[in-house]
Amino acid sequence: AQSVTQPDIHITVSEGASLELRCNYSYGATPYLFWYVQSPGQGLQLLLKYFSGDTLVQGIKGFEAEFKRSQSSFNLRKPSVHWSDAAEYFCAVGGPQFYFGTGTSLTVIP
Amino acid sequence: GAVVSQHPSRVICKSGTSVKIECRSLDFQATTMFWYRQFPKKSLMLMATSNEGSKATYEQGVEKDKFLINHASLTLSTLTVTSAHPEDSSFYICSARLGNYEQYFGPGTRLTVT
C-alpha cells in the first residue's frame, strides 16, 4: 500500500542552523516525490519535486532534497534556516493521485 | 505560472444551508482537479477527484450527495457542501493537475458552519 511517513511531528531550530526534515515512503512503482510548505491558513506551495535523474534536487527558498531509493527516503534539507521558514512541511508521493505525510511543523527561534 | 485560486477564502454559513466553493486554474487547463479537506494540525485528506465533463470520483467514506462536485470547464471545479452542519467546518483545499504528476494547490477555503 502507498504511504508516506514523516517521523517528526514538530521540529525547533535556531535561526541560521541547518535543517533536515525526514520523509519515508512506500510506493509500488517508481515514485514521484514532492515537498510542499504551508503557512498558517494558506494553501500548499511546491518547494521541489523529484521525478527521475539526479537524486539531489534543488528547490525554491534554498531547499534541497535527496532521493535515496535504498532507504525509501526523500529528506528535505536547508543549510541555514531563516525565521520566515517557520511553517508546516508536507512530503507527498504519487502520480495521478497524491499520498501525503502527516506533516512536520517547523519552529524557528531567533 | 501554474496558479490556482479558490473563492471564497472564508465563509460562514448557518446549519442546514448550502455553500459553494470555486476552484480555478488561472493560467493552465486542468482536466483533473482534486478536493481535499484538512483538519487542524492534520494532513490533507483527499475527498474526491474531479474530472472535466464527467462525474467525480469520491474517496471511501465521503458522501457524494453531501459534497457535490462539478467540473464544468477545463479551468473551473466547484464543491458544494449541501445541508451543512457544524461537523463540516473545516479547511477545504483544491488542486489542479498539470501534466500527469504535478498538482498545484489553491490557497484554501475556511468553512465555518454555525
XYZ file of C-alpha atoms in Angstrom:
224
model
C 0.000 0.000 0.000
C 1.121 3.518 -0.704
C 2.022 5.644 2.272
C 4.231 8.458 3.416
C 5.748 8.785 6.868
C 7.107 11.946 8.347
C 8.523 10.789 11.682
C 8.972 14.238 13.179
C 5.737 15.950 14.137
C 7.464 19.076 15.328
C 10.992 20.423 14.991
C 12.525 23.520 16.546
C 15.725 25.014 15.203
C 17.632 28.207 15.772
C 17.797 30.748 13.023
C 20.912 30.135 10.965
C 21.126 26.481 11.902
C 20.830 23.684 9.408
C 17.625 21.738 8.936
C 16.689 18.257 7.850
C 13.115 17.024 7.635
C 12.632 13.323 7.169
C 10.306 11.574 4.775
C 9.941 7.871 4.113
C 7.599 6.418 1.573
C 6.082 3.177 0.463
C 5.055 3.044 -3.158
C 4.564 0.185 -5.538
C 6.019 1.835 -8.597
C 8.609 4.442 -9.431
C 7.802 7.226 -7.025
C 7.248 10.811 -7.924
C 8.171 12.763 -4.822
C 7.274 16.231 -3.661
C 7.804 18.582 -0.773
C 5.276 21.298 -0.029
C 5.228 24.086 2.518
C 2.102 25.504 4.112
C 1.893 28.720 6.110
C -0.983 29.065 8.576
C -4.333 29.427 6.840
C -2.768 29.108 3.424
C -2.608 26.551 0.675
C 0.387 24.448 -0.234
C 3.370 25.792 -2.097
C 5.602 23.421 -4.019
C 9.188 23.511 -2.775
C 10.678 20.868 -5.013
C 9.976 17.631 -6.800
C 11.761 14.516 -7.927
C 10.749 12.530 -10.960
C 13.988 10.972 -12.191
C 17.653 11.677 -12.825
C 19.918 13.364 -10.328
C 18.891 12.222 -6.890
C 19.756 15.561 -5.301
C 17.184 18.124 -6.294
C 17.205 21.822 -5.691
C 14.110 23.777 -4.900
C 12.977 27.238 -4.060
C 13.944 29.223 -0.971
C 17.285 27.432 -0.666
C 15.831 23.984 -0.008
C 17.146 20.750 -1.413
C 16.152 17.115 -1.067
C 17.863 13.841 -1.710
C 16.162 10.748 -3.026
C 17.582 7.519 -1.636
C 15.897 4.538 -3.191
C 17.618 2.018 -0.937
C 16.217 3.772 2.119
C 12.890 4.765 0.553
C 13.574 8.266 1.742
C 13.312 11.781 0.400
C 14.637 14.063 3.124
C 14.431 17.824 2.863
C 17.390 19.970 3.863
C 18.369 23.576 4.192
C 21.837 24.709 5.274
C 20.749 27.855 7.090
C 17.211 28.386 8.296
C 15.523 31.773 8.256
C 12.744 32.851 10.602
C 10.395 33.012 7.619
C 10.814 29.262 7.109
C 8.589 28.562 10.095
C 5.646 26.660 8.639
C 4.203 23.198 8.115
C 6.021 20.948 5.685
C 4.432 18.073 3.826
C 6.054 15.296 1.881
C 3.974 13.639 -0.825
C 4.390 10.691 -3.128
C 2.376 9.686 -6.079
C 1.499 10.005 -9.660
C -2.053 10.614 -10.725
C -3.048 10.648 -7.071
C -1.052 12.007 -4.155
C -0.403 10.485 -0.764
C 0.625 12.974 1.878
C 2.593 12.572 5.030
C 1.178 13.934 8.258
C 3.408 16.955 8.129
C 6.233 18.405 10.195
C 5.744 21.683 11.964
C 8.864 23.830 11.991
C 9.502 26.475 14.622
C 12.442 28.819 14.215
C 13.810 30.540 17.289
C 15.851 33.709 16.996
C 2.734 30.104 -13.862
C 0.505 27.288 -12.573
C -1.674 29.389 -10.316
C -4.816 28.041 -8.711
C -7.343 30.252 -6.992
C -10.178 29.481 -4.634
C -13.207 31.528 -3.767
C -14.240 32.389 -1.175
C -11.267 32.286 1.154
C -13.551 32.268 4.170
C -17.245 31.563 4.530
C -19.583 31.337 7.472
C -22.948 29.728 6.955
C -25.836 28.597 9.080
C -26.506 24.961 9.734
C -28.770 23.473 7.075
C -27.757 25.805 4.290
C -25.540 25.036 1.301
C -22.309 26.689 0.343
C -20.365 26.601 -2.914
C -16.588 26.808 -3.205
C -14.937 27.550 -6.516
C -11.547 26.340 -7.669
C -9.978 27.863 -10.768
C -6.778 27.193 -12.634
C -5.802 30.661 -13.800
C -3.098 30.059 -16.367
C -3.464 26.454 -17.425
C -6.156 23.992 -18.263
C -6.809 21.136 -15.907
C -8.825 18.137 -16.891
C -8.397 16.839 -13.370
C -8.806 18.681 -10.115
C -8.781 17.361 -6.587
C -10.615 18.369 -3.448
C -9.020 17.899 -0.063
C -10.120 18.506 3.466
C -7.687 19.439 6.190
C -8.417 19.240 9.881
C -6.445 21.363 12.355
C -2.851 20.248 12.632
C -3.574 17.332 10.324
C -2.593 16.315 6.868
C -4.699 16.650 3.765
C -7.429 14.109 3.231
C -8.405 13.526 -0.360
C -12.156 13.807 -0.728
C -12.676 13.401 -4.441
C -11.165 13.597 -7.871
C -12.939 15.899 -10.257
C -12.732 15.201 -13.978
C -13.876 17.699 -16.550
C -17.040 16.595 -18.268
C -17.618 13.524 -16.144
C -18.702 12.520 -12.678
C -16.355 12.983 -9.797
C -14.744 10.019 -8.100
C -15.218 10.065 -4.347
C -12.952 8.516 -1.764
C -14.338 5.929 0.569
C -16.357 7.457 3.357
C -17.068 10.727 1.575
C -20.772 11.335 0.991
C -21.228 12.250 -2.636
C -24.718 13.608 -2.027
C -23.393 15.937 0.611
C -20.300 17.122 -1.207
C -21.394 17.861 -4.748
C -18.604 18.369 -7.239
C -18.978 19.856 -10.673
C -16.149 20.275 -13.173
C -17.888 22.123 -15.954
C -14.856 23.531 -17.717
C -11.133 22.981 -18.008
C -10.464 25.782 -15.557
C -13.234 25.519 -13.011
C -14.353 22.966 -10.464
C -16.873 23.636 -7.734
C -17.546 21.931 -4.434
C -20.960 22.434 -2.905
C -21.467 21.439 0.691
C -25.171 20.730 0.971
C -27.166 20.976 4.173
C -24.048 21.944 6.040
C -23.607 21.009 9.684
C -21.057 22.173 12.237
C -19.025 18.997 11.729
C -18.482 20.086 8.123
C -16.491 23.051 9.370
C -13.010 22.638 8.024
C -10.346 23.925 5.687
C -11.012 22.829 2.127
C -8.200 22.888 -0.417
C -8.387 22.192 -4.104
C -5.615 21.351 -6.504
C -5.331 21.169 -10.248
C -3.233 18.616 -12.009
C -0.704 19.785 -14.556
C 0.587 17.057 -16.805
C 0.435 13.576 -15.358
C 2.049 14.018 -11.978
C 2.105 17.556 -10.718
C -0.535 19.231 -8.620
C -0.825 22.908 -7.875
C -2.842 23.906 -4.878
C -5.278 26.676 -4.189
C -5.000 28.857 -1.084
C -7.832 27.048 0.658
C -11.282 27.957 1.936
C -12.100 28.117 5.617
C -15.690 26.975 6.138
C -17.405 27.611 9.435
C -20.898 26.284 9.972
C -22.773 27.823 12.891
